[in-house]
mmCIF file of C-alpha atoms in Angstrom:
data_model
loop_
_atom_site.group_PDB
_atom_site.id
_atom_site.type_symbol
_atom_site.label_atom_id
_atom_site.label_comp_id
_atom_site.label_asym_id
_atom_site.label_seq_id
_atom_site.Cartn_x
_atom_site.Cartn_y
_atom_site.Cartn_z
ATOM 1 C CA MET A 1 0.000 0.000 0.000
ATOM 2 C CA ARG A 2 2.833 2.413 0.725
ATOM 3 C CA ARG A 3 4.439 2.244 -2.736
ATOM 4 C CA PRO A 4 1.349 3.445 -4.621
ATOM 5 C CA VAL A 5 0.746 6.183 -2.034
ATOM 6 C CA ALA A 6 4.296 7.499 -2.393
ATOM 7 C CA ILE A 7 4.099 7.426 -6.191
ATOM 8 C CA VAL A 8 0.702 9.171 -6.237
ATOM 9 C CA THR A 9 2.078 11.765 -3.803
ATOM 10 C CA ALA A 10 5.000 12.378 -6.142
ATOM 11 C CA LEU A 11 2.743 12.751 -9.181
ATOM 12 C CA VAL A 12 0.456 15.181 -7.353
ATOM 13 C CA LEU A 13 3.448 17.246 -6.224
ATOM 14 C CA PHE A 14 4.805 17.335 -9.787
ATOM 15 C CA GLY A 15 1.425 18.552 -11.037
ATOM 16 C CA GLU A 16 1.252 21.135 -8.293
ATOM 17 C CA ALA A 17 4.726 22.377 -9.222
ATOM 18 C CA VAL A 18 3.613 22.959 -12.807
ATOM 19 C CA GLY A 19 0.486 24.745 -11.580
ATOM 20 C CA ILE A 20 2.418 27.025 -9.216
ATOM 21 C CA VAL A 21 4.892 28.003 -11.929
ATOM 22 C CA LEU A 22 2.070 28.733 -14.391
ATOM 23 C CA ILE A 23 0.113 30.819 -11.873
ATOM 24 C CA ASN A 24 3.189 32.860 -11.001
ATOM 25 C CA ALA A 25 3.990 33.298 -14.701
ATOM 26 C CA VAL A 26 0.519 34.745 -15.288
ATOM 27 C CA LEU A 27 0.821 37.007 -12.246
ATOM 28 C CA ALA A 28 4.263 38.247 -13.322
ATOM 29 C CA THR A 29 3.067 38.937 -16.840
ATOM 30 C CA VAL A 30 0.005 40.822 -15.609
ATOM 31 C CA ALA A 31 2.076 42.876 -13.163
ATOM 32 C CA GLU A 32 4.531 43.765 -15.916
ATOM 33 C CA ASN A 33 1.935 44.526 -18.617
ATOM 34 C CA GLN A 34 -0.269 46.604 -16.331
ATOM 35 C CA ASN A 35 2.740 48.460 -14.921
ATOM 36 C CA MET A 36 1.510 47.651 -11.399
ATOM 37 C CA SER A 37 3.409 48.627 -8.297
ATOM 38 C CA LEU A 38 2.885 48.212 -4.596
ATOM 39 C CA ALA A 39 3.743 51.171 -2.339
ATOM 40 C CA GLY A 40 5.900 52.729 -5.037
ATOM 41 C CA MET A 41 7.948 49.581 -5.744
ATOM 42 C CA ASP A 42 9.347 49.272 -9.242
ATOM 43 C CA PRO A 43 6.998 47.164 -11.448
ATOM 44 C CA ALA A 44 9.991 45.341 -12.950
ATOM 45 C CA ALA A 45 11.070 44.315 -9.440
ATOM 46 C CA MET A 46 7.583 43.003 -8.698
ATOM 47 C CA SER A 47 7.544 41.028 -11.930
ATOM 48 C CA ALA A 48 11.029 39.612 -11.311
ATOM 49 C CA GLY A 49 10.101 38.719 -7.731
ATOM 50 C CA THR A 50 6.995 36.900 -8.885
ATOM 51 C CA TRP A 51 9.002 34.934 -11.458
ATOM 52 C CA ALA A 52 11.583 34.048 -8.794
ATOM 53 C CA MET A 53 8.900 32.987 -6.307
ATOM 54 C CA GLY A 54 7.256 30.772 -8.905
ATOM 55 C CA GLY A 55 10.554 29.184 -9.895
ATOM 56 C CA VAL A 56 11.702 28.534 -6.337
ATOM 57 C CA SER A 57 8.302 27.168 -5.283
ATOM 58 C CA GLY A 58 8.198 24.919 -8.326
ATOM 59 C CA LEU A 59 11.706 23.609 -7.675
ATOM 60 C CA LEU A 60 10.917 22.872 -4.039
ATOM 61 C CA LEU A 61 7.760 20.997 -5.003
ATOM 62 C CA VAL A 62 9.706 19.000 -7.599
ATOM 63 C CA LEU A 63 12.307 18.185 -4.920
ATOM 64 C CA CYS A 64 9.566 16.951 -2.574
ATOM 65 C CA GLY A 65 8.054 14.947 -5.411
ATOM 66 C CA LEU A 66 11.413 13.370 -6.247
ATOM 67 C CA ILE A 67 11.938 12.359 -2.630
ATOM 68 C CA ALA A 68 8.505 10.708 -2.527
ATOM 69 C CA LEU A 69 9.046 9.084 -5.937
ATOM 70 C CA ILE A 70 12.421 7.631 -4.949
ATOM 71 C CA ALA A 71 10.917 6.319 -1.713
ATOM 72 C CA GLY A 72 8.121 4.694 -3.702
ATOM 73 C CA ILE A 73 10.407 3.161 -6.315
ATOM 74 C CA ARG A 74 12.897 1.798 -3.776
ATOM 75 C CA ASP A 75 10.166 0.961 -1.264
ATOM 76 C CA ARG A 76 12.362 2.338 1.499
ATOM 77 C CA ALA A 77 11.928 5.276 3.825
ATOM 78 C CA PRO A 78 13.604 8.512 2.789
ATOM 79 C CA GLY A 79 16.670 9.516 4.771
ATOM 80 C CA ARG A 80 16.702 12.066 7.540
ATOM 81 C CA ALA A 81 17.075 15.036 5.182
ATOM 82 C CA GLY A 82 14.329 13.681 2.928
ATOM 83 C CA ARG A 83 11.958 13.259 5.856
ATOM 84 C CA ILE A 84 12.695 16.809 7.014
ATOM 85 C CA VAL A 85 11.930 18.151 3.527
ATOM 86 C CA LEU A 86 8.665 16.191 3.340
ATOM 87 C CA ILE A 87 7.653 17.333 6.841
ATOM 88 C CA GLY A 88 8.372 20.937 5.854
ATOM 89 C CA CYS A 89 6.293 20.491 2.714
ATOM 90 C CA ALA A 90 3.427 19.067 4.793
ATOM 91 C CA VAL A 91 3.573 22.002 7.220
ATOM 92 C CA VAL A 92 3.530 24.498 4.348
ATOM 93 C CA HIS A 93 0.524 22.753 2.804
ATOM 94 C CA GLY A 94 -1.300 22.861 6.135
ATOM 95 C CA VAL A 95 -0.662 26.583 6.593
ATOM 96 C CA LEU A 96 -1.503 27.404 2.980
ATOM 97 C CA GLY A 97 -4.672 25.342 3.290
ATOM 98 C CA ALA A 98 -5.762 27.479 6.214
ATOM 99 C CA VAL A 99 -5.027 30.647 4.234
ATOM 100 C CA THR A 100 -6.677 29.492 1.009
ATOM 101 C CA VAL A 101 -9.989 28.686 2.646
ATOM 102 C CA GLY A 102 -10.506 32.406 3.255
ATOM 103 C CA LEU A 103 -8.891 33.782 0.113
ATOM 104 C CA VAL A 104 -9.734 31.258 -2.607
ATOM 105 C CA GLY A 105 -12.470 28.986 -1.306
ATOM 106 C CA TRP A 106 -13.292 25.529 -0.086
ATOM 107 C CA SER A 107 -12.226 23.704 -3.237
ATOM 108 C CA ALA A 108 -8.672 25.025 -2.935
ATOM 109 C CA PHE A 109 -8.727 24.130 0.764
ATOM 110 C CA ALA A 110 -9.862 20.593 -0.086
ATOM 111 C CA PHE A 111 -7.041 20.214 -2.627
ATOM 112 C CA MET A 112 -4.441 21.414 -0.120
ATOM 113 C CA MET A 113 -5.774 19.002 2.504
ATOM 114 C CA VAL A 114 -5.648 16.096 0.047
ATOM 115 C CA VAL A 115 -1.994 16.892 -0.686
ATOM 116 C CA LEU A 116 -1.329 17.229 3.049
ATOM 117 C CA ALA A 117 -2.991 13.864 3.676
ATOM 118 C CA LEU A 118 -0.893 12.216 0.952
ATOM 119 C CA LEU A 119 2.304 13.666 2.415
ATOM 120 C CA VAL A 120 1.430 12.568 5.939
ATOM 121 C CA LEU A 121 0.398 9.106 4.740
ATOM 122 C CA THR A 122 3.685 8.759 2.874
ATOM 123 C CA LEU A 123 5.657 9.818 5.953
ATOM 124 C CA VAL A 124 3.715 7.554 8.312
ATOM 125 C CA SER A 125 3.759 4.517 6.042
ATOM 126 C CA TYR A 126 7.546 4.707 5.773
ATOM 127 C CA GLY A 127 7.950 5.401 9.488
ATOM 128 C CA PRO A 128 9.985 3.304 11.910
ATOM 129 C CA GLU A 129 8.837 -0.241 12.553
ATOM 130 C CA SER A 130 7.056 -0.935 15.809
ATOM 131 C CA ARG A 131 8.977 -1.969 18.922
ATOM 132 C CA ALA A 132 7.075 -5.246 19.115
ATOM 133 C CA ASP A 133 8.521 -6.319 15.765
ATOM 134 C CA ASP A 134 12.037 -5.670 17.076
ATOM 135 C CA ALA A 135 11.419 -7.723 20.199
ATOM 136 C CA VAL A 136 10.052 -10.671 18.232
ATOM 137 C CA GLY A 137 13.267 -10.851 16.210
ATOM 138 C CA GLY A 138 15.234 -11.645 19.351
ATOM 139 C CA ASP A 139 17.802 -8.894 18.844
ATOM 140 C CA ARG A 140 17.402 -7.667 22.388
ATOM 141 C CA ALA A 141 18.153 -9.555 25.556
ATOM 142 C CA ALA A 142 15.254 -10.222 27.861
ATOM 143 C CA PRO A 143 15.297 -8.238 31.109
ATOM 144 C CA ALA A 144 16.681 -10.092 34.069
ATOM 145 C CA ALA A 145 14.217 -11.371 36.658
ATOM 146 C CA VAL A 146 14.502 -9.573 39.953
#
């Protein structure tokens, strides 16, 4: 069950990366064409900042997707750095979900929660094995009787 979840998580993150880059491209183009500024800021700086934000966000989502995809292909848990990146991605999706419910609507909130659920399910399914499984293997010595 954990392999398909990790692969679906990766595919959703790849799709989200494309969507984020496209949305930021539209916003940057509109800001540049309309000569918009915020509090006297240069419109070219706003356009460049929007392009940079879209590119960085897209790259980070692709990185998270690659970590989930590699975990799914290998059927092994991601390393410590990979888990930290996926946890950070899950936290960002949770916070953005809370923001989008007020700004965009319930459908965007539902999408963000689905992505959050996929990330959490991927992290939990590749979590550490239970202690009972370790004890059954006989790797640990039994406690001495007192």
